[in-house]
Coordinates of C-alpha atoms in Angstrom, one line a residue:
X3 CA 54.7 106.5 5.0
X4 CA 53.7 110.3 6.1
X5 CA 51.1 111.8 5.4
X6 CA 49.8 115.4 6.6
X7 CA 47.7 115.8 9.7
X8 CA 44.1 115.4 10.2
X9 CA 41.8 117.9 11.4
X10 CA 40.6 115.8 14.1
X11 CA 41.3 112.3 14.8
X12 CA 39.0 109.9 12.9
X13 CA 37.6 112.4 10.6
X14 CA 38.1 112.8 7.2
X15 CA 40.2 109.5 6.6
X16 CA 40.5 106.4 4.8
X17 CA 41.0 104.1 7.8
X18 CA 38.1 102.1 9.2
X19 CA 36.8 102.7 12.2
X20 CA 37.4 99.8 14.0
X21 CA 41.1 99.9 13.0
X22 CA 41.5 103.2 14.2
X23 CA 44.0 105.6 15.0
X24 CA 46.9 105.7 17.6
X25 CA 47.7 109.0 19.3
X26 CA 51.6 108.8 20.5
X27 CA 53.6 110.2 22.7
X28 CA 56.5 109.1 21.2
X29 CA 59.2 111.6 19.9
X30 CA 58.0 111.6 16.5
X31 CA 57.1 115.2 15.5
X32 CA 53.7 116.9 15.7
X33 CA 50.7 116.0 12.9
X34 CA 53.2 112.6 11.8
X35 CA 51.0 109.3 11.1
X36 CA 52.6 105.5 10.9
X37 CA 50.9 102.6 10.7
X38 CA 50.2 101.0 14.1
X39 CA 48.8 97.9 12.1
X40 CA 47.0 96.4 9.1
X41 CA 45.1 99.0 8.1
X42 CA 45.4 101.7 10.7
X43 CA 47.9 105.1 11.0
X44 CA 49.4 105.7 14.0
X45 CA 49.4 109.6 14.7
X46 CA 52.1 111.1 17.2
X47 CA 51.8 114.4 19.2
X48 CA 53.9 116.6 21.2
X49 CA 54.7 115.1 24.9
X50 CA 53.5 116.6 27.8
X51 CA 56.0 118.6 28.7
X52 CA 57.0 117.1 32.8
X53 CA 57.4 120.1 35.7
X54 CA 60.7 121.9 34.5
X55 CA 62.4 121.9 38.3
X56 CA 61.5 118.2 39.2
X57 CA 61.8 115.0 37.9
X58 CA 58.9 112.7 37.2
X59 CA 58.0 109.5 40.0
X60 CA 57.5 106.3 38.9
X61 CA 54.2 105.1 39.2
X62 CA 52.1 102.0 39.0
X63 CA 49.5 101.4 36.0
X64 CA 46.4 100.0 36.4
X65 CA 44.2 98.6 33.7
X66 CA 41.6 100.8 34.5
X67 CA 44.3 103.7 32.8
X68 CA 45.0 105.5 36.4
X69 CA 48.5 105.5 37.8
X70 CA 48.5 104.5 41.5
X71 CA 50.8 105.0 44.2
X72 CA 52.1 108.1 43.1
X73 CA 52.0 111.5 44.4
X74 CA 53.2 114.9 41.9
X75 CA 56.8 115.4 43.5
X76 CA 56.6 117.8 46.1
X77 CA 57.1 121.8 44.6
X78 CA 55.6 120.8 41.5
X79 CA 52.5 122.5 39.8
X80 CA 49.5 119.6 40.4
X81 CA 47.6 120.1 37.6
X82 CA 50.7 120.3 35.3
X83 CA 52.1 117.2 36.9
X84 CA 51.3 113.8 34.7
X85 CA 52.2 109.9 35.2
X86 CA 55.6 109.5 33.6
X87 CA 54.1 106.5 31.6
X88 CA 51.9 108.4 28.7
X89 CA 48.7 107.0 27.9
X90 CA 47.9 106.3 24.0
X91 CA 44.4 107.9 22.7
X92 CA 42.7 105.3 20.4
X93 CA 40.2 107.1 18.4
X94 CA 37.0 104.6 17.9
X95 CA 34.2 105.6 15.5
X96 CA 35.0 109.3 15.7
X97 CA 36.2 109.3 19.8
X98 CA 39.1 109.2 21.8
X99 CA 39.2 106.4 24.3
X100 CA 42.3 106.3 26.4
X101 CA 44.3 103.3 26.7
X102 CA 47.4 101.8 28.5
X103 CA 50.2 100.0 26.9
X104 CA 52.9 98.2 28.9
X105 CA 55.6 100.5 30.4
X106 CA 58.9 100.9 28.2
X107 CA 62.0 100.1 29.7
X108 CA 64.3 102.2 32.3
X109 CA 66.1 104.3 30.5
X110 CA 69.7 105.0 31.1
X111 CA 69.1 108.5 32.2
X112 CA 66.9 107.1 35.1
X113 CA 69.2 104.5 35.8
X114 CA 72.1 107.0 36.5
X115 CA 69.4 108.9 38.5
X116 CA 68.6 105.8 40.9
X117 CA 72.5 104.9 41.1
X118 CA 72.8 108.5 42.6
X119 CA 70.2 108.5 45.1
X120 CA 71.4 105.4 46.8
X121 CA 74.8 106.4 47.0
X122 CA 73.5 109.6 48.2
X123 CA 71.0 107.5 50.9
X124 CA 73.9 105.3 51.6
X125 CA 76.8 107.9 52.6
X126 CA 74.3 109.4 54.9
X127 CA 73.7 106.3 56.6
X128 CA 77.3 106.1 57.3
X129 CA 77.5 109.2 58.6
X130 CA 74.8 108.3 61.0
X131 CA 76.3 105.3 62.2
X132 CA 79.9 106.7 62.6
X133 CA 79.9 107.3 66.0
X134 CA 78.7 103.3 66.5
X135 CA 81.1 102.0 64.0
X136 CA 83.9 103.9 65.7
X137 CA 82.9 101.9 69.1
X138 CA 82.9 98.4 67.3
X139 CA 86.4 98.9 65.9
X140 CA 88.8 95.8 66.6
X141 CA 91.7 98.3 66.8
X142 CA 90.6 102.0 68.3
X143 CA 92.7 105.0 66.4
X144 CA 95.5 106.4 68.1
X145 CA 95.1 108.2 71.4
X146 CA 91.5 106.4 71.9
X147 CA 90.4 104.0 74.6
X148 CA 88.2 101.5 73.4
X149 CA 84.5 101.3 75.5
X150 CA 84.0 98.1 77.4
X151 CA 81.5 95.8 76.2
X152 CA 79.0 97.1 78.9
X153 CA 78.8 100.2 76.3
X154 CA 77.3 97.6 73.9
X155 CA 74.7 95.6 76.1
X156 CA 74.0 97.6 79.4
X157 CA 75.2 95.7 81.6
X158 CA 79.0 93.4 81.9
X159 CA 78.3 89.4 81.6
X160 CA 78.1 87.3 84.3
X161 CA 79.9 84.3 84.3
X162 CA 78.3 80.9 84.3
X163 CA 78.0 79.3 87.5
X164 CA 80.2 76.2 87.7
X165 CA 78.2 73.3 89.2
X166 CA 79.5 69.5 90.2
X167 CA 76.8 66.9 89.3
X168 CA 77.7 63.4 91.5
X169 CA 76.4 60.4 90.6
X170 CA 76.0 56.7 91.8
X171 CA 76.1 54.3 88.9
X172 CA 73.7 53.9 86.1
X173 CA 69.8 52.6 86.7
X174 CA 67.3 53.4 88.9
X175 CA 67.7 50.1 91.0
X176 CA 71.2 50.1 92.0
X177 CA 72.7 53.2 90.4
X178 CA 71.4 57.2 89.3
X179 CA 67.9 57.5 88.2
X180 CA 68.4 58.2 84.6
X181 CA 65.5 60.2 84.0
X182 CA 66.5 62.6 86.9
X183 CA 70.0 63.3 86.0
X184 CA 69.1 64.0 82.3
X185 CA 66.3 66.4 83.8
X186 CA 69.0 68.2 85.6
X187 CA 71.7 68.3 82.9
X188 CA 69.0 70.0 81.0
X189 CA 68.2 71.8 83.2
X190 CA 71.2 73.5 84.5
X191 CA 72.3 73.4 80.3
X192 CA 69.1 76.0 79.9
X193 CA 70.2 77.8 82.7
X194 CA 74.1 78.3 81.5
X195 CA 75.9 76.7 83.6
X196 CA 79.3 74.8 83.1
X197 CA 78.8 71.1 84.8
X198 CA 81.6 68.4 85.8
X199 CA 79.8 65.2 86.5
X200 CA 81.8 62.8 89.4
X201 CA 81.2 60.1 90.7
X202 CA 83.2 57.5 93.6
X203 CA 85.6 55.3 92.4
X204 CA 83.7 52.0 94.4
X205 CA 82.3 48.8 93.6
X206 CA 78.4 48.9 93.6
X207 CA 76.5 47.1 96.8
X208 CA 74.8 45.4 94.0
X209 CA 73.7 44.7 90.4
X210 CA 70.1 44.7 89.9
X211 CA 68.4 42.8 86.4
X212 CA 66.3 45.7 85.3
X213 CA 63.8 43.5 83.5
X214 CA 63.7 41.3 86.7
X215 CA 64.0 43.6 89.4
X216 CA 65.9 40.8 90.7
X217 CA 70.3 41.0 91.4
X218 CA 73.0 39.6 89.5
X219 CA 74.4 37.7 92.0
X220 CA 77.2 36.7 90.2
X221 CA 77.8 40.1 89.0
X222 CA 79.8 43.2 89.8
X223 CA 80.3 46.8 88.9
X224 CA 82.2 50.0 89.2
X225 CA 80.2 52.9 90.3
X226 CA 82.6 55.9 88.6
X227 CA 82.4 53.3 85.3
X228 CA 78.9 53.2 85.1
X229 CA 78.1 56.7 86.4
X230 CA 80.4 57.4 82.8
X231 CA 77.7 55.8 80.4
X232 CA 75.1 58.9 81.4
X233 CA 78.1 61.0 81.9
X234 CA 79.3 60.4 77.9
X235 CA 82.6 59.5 79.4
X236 CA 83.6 62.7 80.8
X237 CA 83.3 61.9 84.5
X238 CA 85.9 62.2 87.2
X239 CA 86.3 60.7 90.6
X240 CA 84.8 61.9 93.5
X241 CA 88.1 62.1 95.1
X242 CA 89.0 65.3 93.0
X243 CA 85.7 67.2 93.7
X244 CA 86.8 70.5 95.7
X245 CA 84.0 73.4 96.5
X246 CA 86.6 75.6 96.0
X247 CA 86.5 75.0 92.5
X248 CA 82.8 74.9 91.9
X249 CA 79.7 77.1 92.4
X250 CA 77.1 74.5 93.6
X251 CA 76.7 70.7 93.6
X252 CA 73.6 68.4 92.9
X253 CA 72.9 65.0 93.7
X254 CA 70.3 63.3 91.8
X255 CA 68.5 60.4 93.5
X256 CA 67.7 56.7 92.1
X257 CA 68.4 53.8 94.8
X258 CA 72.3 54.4 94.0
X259 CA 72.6 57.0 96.4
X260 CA 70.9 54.8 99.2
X261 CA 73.0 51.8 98.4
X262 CA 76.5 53.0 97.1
X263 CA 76.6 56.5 98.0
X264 CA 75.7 55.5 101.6
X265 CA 74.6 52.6 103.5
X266 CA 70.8 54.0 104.4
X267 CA 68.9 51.1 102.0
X268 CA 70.5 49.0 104.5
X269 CA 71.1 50.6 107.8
X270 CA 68.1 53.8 107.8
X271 CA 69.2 56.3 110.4
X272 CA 72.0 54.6 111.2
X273 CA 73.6 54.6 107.7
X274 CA 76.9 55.8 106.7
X275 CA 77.8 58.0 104.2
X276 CA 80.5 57.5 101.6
X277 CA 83.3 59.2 102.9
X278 CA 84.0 61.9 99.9
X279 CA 80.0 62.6 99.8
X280 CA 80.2 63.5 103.2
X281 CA 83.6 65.1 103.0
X282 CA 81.9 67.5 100.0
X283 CA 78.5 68.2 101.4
X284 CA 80.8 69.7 104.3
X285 CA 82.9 71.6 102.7
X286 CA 80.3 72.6 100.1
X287 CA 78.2 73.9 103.6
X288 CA 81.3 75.8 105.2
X289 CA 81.7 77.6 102.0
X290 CA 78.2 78.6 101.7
X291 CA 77.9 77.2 98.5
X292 CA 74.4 75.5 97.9
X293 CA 73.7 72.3 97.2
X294 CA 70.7 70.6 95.4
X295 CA 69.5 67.3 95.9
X296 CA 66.4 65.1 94.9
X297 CA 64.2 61.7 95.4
X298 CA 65.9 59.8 97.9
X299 CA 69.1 61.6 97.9
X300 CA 67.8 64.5 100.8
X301 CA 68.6 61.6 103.1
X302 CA 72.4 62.2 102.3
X303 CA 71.9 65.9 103.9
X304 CA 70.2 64.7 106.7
X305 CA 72.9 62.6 107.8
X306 CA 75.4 65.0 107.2
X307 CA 74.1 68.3 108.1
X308 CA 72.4 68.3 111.2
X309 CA 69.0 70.4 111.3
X310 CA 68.8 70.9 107.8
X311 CA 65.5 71.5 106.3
X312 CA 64.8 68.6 103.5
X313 CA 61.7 67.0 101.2
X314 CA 61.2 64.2 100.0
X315 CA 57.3 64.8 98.8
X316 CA 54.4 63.7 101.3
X317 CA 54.1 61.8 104.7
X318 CA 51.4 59.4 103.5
X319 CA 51.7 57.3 100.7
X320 CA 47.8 58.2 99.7
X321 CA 46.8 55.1 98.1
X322 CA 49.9 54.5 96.3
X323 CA 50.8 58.0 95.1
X324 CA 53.7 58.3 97.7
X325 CA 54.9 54.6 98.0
X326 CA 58.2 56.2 100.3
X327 CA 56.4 58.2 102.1
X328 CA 58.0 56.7 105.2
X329 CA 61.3 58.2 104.6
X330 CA 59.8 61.2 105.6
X331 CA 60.0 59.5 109.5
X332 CA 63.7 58.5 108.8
X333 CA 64.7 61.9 107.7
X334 CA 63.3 62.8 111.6
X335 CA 65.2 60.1 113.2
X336 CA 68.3 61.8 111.8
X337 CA 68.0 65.2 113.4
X338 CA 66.9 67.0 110.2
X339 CA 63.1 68.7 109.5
X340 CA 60.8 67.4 107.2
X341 CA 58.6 70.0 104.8
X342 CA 56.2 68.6 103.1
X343 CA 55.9 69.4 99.2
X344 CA 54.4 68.7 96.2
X345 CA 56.1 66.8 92.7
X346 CA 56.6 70.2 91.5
X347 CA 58.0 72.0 94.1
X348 CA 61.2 72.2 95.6
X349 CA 62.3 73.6 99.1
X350 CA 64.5 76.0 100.0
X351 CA 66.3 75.8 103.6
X352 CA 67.7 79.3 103.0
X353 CA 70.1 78.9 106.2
X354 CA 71.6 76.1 104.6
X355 CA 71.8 76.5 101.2
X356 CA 70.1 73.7 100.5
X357 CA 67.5 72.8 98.0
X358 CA 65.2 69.8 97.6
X359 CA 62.1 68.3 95.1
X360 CA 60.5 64.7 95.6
X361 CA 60.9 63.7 92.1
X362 CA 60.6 60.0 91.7
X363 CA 59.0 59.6 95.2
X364 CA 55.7 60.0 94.3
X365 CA 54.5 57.8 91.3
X366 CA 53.2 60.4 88.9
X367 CA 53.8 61.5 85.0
X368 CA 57.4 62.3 83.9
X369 CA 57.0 66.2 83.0
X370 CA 55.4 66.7 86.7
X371 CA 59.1 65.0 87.7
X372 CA 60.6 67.1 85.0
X373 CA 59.2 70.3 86.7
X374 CA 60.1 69.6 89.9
X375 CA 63.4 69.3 89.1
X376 CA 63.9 72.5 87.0
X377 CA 62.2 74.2 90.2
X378 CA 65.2 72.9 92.2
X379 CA 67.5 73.4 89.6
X380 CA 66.6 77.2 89.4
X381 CA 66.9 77.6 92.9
X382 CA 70.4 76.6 93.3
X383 CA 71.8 78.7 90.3
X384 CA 69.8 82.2 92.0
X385 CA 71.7 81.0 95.6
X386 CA 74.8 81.1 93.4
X387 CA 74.2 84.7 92.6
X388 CA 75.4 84.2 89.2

């Protein structure tokens, strides 16, 4: 129902006051009424005409009837500039009090407006990035030489250094201190190397019970077999280690490499050394290729490499602390120096190429072993300048 316009809102009408009156800004004409509700008219006036150049933002509304977050759109008159979302005037016992209602929905028109601003935001992108995108092409156009990867990353890859890891068995009483070659598989995994694990293809001097700390008398075992149960199975003999085809070698300790990788649990400074070991720690040497070593396993370079500089922890077992401290007196006996370090350290004989750490020589908690280890771990990969 229509009915003419009122001279001012809330005066002169039938309605009640606390029904009241709706002022829209719908597209109804100028001075039209409708009812809003039981018992109230809704009244509709002429929009607010927006800046004719611009479009209007989108803004947030707050219930407090102020739109946030929304600036006029730059060029446009301020004070002719409005929130897009209209407010409704509710006339109360003879006053207007403004109100907000939630916003209607996007309308097609600034649908098709959004669509063309981010195709418009997106084409410029790509034009930005051409030159990039042209780079990272599988298959350059015609008469264009693709950029080397350096382009990409500042500097050309190195390639991982390729390190032999030998063991002696399996168990820190006759064979490869577990802990130690796990420490340095990690280790050297951290540090991106590629690692072959060998190991000789012997019998063991012995098999110790672990629970015991007693031998097996009756009992024998393969050293290259049960160097594979750390290994995963991908071991090969020692035989078929050559330094020309590896960066670096390591030797981790346990009483294996006293007892089946040489004779020096037995014989001290007159042991003998396995004759691969000894055959690649020389050839490893004469290539100038370092070597790392740890626990009791320095002994091994001592033999073998006359004057080499080596560590095996402290010269005084200090209450306990350094129960093998007197391998430090062997290591003399065999022509070699003696440089006493700490658990965590590892010693460099820079003339030599070879690097050392105590490990399991001095009774102490695992990650101090751990550390050690990855200190002579590092070492060897920076000698391998790779």
């Amino acid at each position: 129902m229509r009915r003419g316009p009122p001279q001012r809102p809330g005066a002169g009408r039938r309605d009640s006051p606390a029904a009241g009156l709706e002022l829209d800004a719908g597209p109804r004409g100028p001075g039209s009424y409708r009812r809003a509700g039981p018992g109230a008219l809704m009244a509709t006036a002429q929009p607010r005409p927006s800046p004719p150049t611009r479009p209007r933002g989108l803004g947030l509304i707050l219930s407090d009837g102020n739109c946030a977050g929304v600036a006029p759109p730059t060029g446009s008159p301020a004070r002719g500039w409005a929130c897009p979302r209209a407010p409704l005037a509710t006339a109360q016992a003879g006053s207007a009090q403004a109100r907000w209602r939630r916003p209607d929905p996007v309308t097609p028109a600034v649908l098709t407006a959004m669509a063309a601003a981010r195709a418009l935001g997106l084409s410029r992108l790509a034009a930005a990035s051409a030159p990039l995108s042209g780079r990272l092409r599988p298959h350059p156009p015609r008469g264009r030489t693709p950029l080397p990867r350096a382009a990409l990353h500042g500097s050309a890859p190195r390639p991982a250094a390729r390190v032999a890891l030998v063991l002696s068995g399996c168990g820190v009483y006759d064979g490869t201190e577990i802990h130690e070659a796990s420490a340095i598989l990690v280790h050297l995994s951290r540090g991106g190397a590629e690692v072959q694990i060998f190991a000789p293809d012997v019998p063991q001097m012995h098999v110790i019970d672990h629970t015991k700390g007693q031998p097996s008398e009756s009992e024998t075992r393969n050293v290259l077999t049960e160097s594979a149960r750390i290994a995963r199975g991908k071991i090969a003999d020692l035989a078929t280690l050559s330094a020309a085809n590896h960066d670096a070698a390591i030797f981790p300790g346990g009483f294996g490499a006293a007892k089946n990788l040489s004779t020096f649990a037995v014989d001290g400074k007159d042991c003998r050394v396995n004759r691969d070991v000894e055959r690649v720690l020389k050839e490893f040497h004469a290539a100038r290729k370092p070597v790392g070593l740890c626990c009791i396993a320095p002994v091994l370079a001592a033999k073998v490499l006359r004057g080499v500089e080596v560590t095996v922890g402290h010269e005084q077992e200090e209450g306990g602390k350094w129960p093998y401290a007197g391998t430090a007196e062997a290591i003399k006996a065999l022509g070699a120096k003696h440089c006493v370090k700490g658990v965590a350290e590892a010693h460099v004989d820079l003339k030599n190429k070879v690097v050392t750490t105590p490990a399991f020589m001095c009774e102490t908690a695992l990650h101090h072993i751990y550390d050690g280890i990855g200190a002579m771990v590092k070492k060897v990969l920076e000698l391998t300048g790779k």
